[in-house]
Coordinates of C-alpha atoms in Angstrom, one line a residue:
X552 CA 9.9 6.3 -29.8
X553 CA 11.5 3.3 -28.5
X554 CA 13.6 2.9 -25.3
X555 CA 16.8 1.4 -25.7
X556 CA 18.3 -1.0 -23.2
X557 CA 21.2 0.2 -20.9
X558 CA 23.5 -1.4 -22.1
X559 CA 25.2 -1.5 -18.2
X560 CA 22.6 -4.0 -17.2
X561 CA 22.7 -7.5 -18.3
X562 CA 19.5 -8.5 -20.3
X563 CA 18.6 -11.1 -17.3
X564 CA 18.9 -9.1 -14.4
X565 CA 16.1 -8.3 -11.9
X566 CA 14.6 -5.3 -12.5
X567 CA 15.0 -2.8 -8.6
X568 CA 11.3 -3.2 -7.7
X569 CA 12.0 -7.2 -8.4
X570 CA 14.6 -7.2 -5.9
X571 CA 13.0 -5.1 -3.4
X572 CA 9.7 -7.3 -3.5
X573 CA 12.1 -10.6 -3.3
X574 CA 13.5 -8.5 0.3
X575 CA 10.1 -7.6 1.2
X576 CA 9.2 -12.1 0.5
X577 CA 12.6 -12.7 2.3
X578 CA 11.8 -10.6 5.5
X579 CA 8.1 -12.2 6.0
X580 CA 9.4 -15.7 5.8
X581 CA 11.7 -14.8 8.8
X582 CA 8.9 -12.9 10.7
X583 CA 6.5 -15.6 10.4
X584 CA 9.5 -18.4 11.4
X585 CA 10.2 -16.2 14.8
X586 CA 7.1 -16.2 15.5
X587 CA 6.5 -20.1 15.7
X588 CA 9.9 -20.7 17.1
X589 CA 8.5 -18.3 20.0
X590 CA 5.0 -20.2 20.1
X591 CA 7.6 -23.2 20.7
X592 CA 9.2 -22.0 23.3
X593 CA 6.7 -19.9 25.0
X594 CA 4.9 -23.7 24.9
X595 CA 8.2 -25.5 26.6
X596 CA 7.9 -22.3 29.1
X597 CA 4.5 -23.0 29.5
X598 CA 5.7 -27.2 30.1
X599 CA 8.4 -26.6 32.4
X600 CA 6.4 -23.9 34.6
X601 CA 4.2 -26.9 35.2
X602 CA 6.7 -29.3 35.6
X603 CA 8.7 -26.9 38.5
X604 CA 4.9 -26.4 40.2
X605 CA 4.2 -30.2 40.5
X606 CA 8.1 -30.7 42.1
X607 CA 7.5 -28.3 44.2
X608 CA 4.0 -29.3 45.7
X609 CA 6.0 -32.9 45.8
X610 CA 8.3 -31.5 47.6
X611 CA 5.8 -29.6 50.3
X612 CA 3.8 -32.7 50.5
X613 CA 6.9 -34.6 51.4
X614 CA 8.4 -32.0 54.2
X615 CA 4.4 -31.9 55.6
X616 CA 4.9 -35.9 56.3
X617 CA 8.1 -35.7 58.3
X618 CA 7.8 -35.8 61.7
X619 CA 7.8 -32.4 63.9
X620 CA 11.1 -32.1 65.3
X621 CA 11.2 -32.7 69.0
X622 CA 13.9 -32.6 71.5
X623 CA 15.1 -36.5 72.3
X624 CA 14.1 -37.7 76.2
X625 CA 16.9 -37.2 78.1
X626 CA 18.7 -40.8 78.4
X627 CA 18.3 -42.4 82.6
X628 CA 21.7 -43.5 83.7
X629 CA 21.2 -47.4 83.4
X630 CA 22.8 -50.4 85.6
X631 CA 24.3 -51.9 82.6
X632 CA 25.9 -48.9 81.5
X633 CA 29.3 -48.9 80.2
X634 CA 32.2 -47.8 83.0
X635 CA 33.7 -44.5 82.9
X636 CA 36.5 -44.5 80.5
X637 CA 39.6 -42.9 82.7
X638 CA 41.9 -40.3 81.9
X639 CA 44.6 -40.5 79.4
X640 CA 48.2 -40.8 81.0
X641 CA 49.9 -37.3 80.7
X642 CA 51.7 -37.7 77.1
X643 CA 49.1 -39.6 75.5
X644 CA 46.0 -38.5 73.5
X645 CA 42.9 -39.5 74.7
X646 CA 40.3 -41.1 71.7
X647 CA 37.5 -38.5 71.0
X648 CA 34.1 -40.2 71.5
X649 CA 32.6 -41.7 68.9
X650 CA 30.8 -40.3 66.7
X651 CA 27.9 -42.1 64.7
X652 CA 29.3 -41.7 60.9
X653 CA 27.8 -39.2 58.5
X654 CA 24.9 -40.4 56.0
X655 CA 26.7 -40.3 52.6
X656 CA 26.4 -37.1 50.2
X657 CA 23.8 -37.1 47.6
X658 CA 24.7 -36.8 44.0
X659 CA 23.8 -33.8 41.9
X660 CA 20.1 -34.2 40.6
X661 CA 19.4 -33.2 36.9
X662 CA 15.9 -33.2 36.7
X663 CA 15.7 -36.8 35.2
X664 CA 12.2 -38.3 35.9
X665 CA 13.5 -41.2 35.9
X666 CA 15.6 -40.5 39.3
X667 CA 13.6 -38.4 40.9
X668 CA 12.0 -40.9 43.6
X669 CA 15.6 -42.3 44.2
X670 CA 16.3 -38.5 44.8
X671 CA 13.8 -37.8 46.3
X672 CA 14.5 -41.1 48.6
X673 CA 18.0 -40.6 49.4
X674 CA 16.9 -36.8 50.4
X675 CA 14.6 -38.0 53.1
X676 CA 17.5 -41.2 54.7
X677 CA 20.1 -38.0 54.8
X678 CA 17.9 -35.7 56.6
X679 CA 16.1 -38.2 58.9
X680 CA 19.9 -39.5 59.6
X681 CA 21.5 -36.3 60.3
X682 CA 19.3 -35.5 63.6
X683 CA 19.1 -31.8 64.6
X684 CA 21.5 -30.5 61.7
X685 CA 18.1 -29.3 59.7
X686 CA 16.0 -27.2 62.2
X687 CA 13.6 -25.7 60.0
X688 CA 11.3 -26.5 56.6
X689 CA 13.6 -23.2 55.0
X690 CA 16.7 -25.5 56.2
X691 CA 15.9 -28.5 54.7
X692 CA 14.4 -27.0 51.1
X693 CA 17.6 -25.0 50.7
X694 CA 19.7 -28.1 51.6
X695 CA 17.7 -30.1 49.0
X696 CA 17.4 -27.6 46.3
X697 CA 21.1 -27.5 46.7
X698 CA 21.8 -30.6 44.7
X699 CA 19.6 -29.4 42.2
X700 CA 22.4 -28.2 40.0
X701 CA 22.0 -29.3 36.3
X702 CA 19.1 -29.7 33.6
X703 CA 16.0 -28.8 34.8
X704 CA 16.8 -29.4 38.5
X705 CA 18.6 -26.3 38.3
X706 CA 16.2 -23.7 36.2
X707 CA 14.0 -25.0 39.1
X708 CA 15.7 -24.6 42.1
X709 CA 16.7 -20.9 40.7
X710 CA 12.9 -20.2 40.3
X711 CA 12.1 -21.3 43.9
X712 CA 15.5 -19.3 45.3
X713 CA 14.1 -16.3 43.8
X714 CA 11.0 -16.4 44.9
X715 CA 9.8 -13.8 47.1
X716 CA 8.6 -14.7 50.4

């Protein structure tokens, strides 16, 4: 006996295992694309990981250079030195002393490679300029790590902030 063809379906149209086997094809393909866009990025992880370390040790290496803070001599009263400036006349404001002017502000670093010694650089003049402000190694990594607020700069410094320890 011969089957006759539903006459609901159009002549051309997949058959259901077709279309299941074409979801089945469908499903792999994405699988196997997941899984080399997370080789990809478990590889830039991998990069950047690397990339943190090395700033980092940098960064050490510097902070192990700088000299051990110390507290300055105490200045001898010299021959030469400057009169006595006298009270103000009651009514007038007397000057404050004067104060050395502060180093200026570093801009935010990004990570760039390119402008990292420059960073790196302008760092080391603002600490060295700004005396007894940073106390500590903690102080002055914090401070630093600060202005590490874009691109890579900043997935670092957020690894190093949360670091225990």
């Amino acid at each position: 006996m011969s089957q006759l063809a539903n006459p609901d379906t159009p002549p051309d149209a997949p058959a259901p295992q077709d279309e299941a086997w074409t979801r089945l094809l469908h499903l792999e393909t994405q699988v196997q694309l997941t899984q080399a866009s997370l080789t990809h990025h478990t590889t830039e992880l991998s990069t950047l990981r690397q990339t943190t370390d090395h700033i980092s040790q940098s960064l050490q290496a510097l902070l192990e250079r700088l000299p051990p803070r110390t507290a300055p001599p105490p200045v001898a009263e010299s021959p030469l030195a400057a009169p006595a400036v006298p009270a103000a006349a009651p009514g007038v404001l007397a000057s404050p002393r004067a104060q050395l002017p502060r180093p200026a502000l570093l801009d935010t670093y990004d990570g760039d490679r390119t402008s990292g010694e420059r960073f790196l650089q302008s760092c080391l003049t603002y600490i060295h300029l700004s005396g007894d402000a940073f106390d500590s190694d903690a102080l002055r990594i914090a401070w630093v790590l600060s202005y590490m607020k874009a691109g890579r700069a900043s997935t670092y410094a957020l690894r190093v902030l949360r670091r225990p320890g």
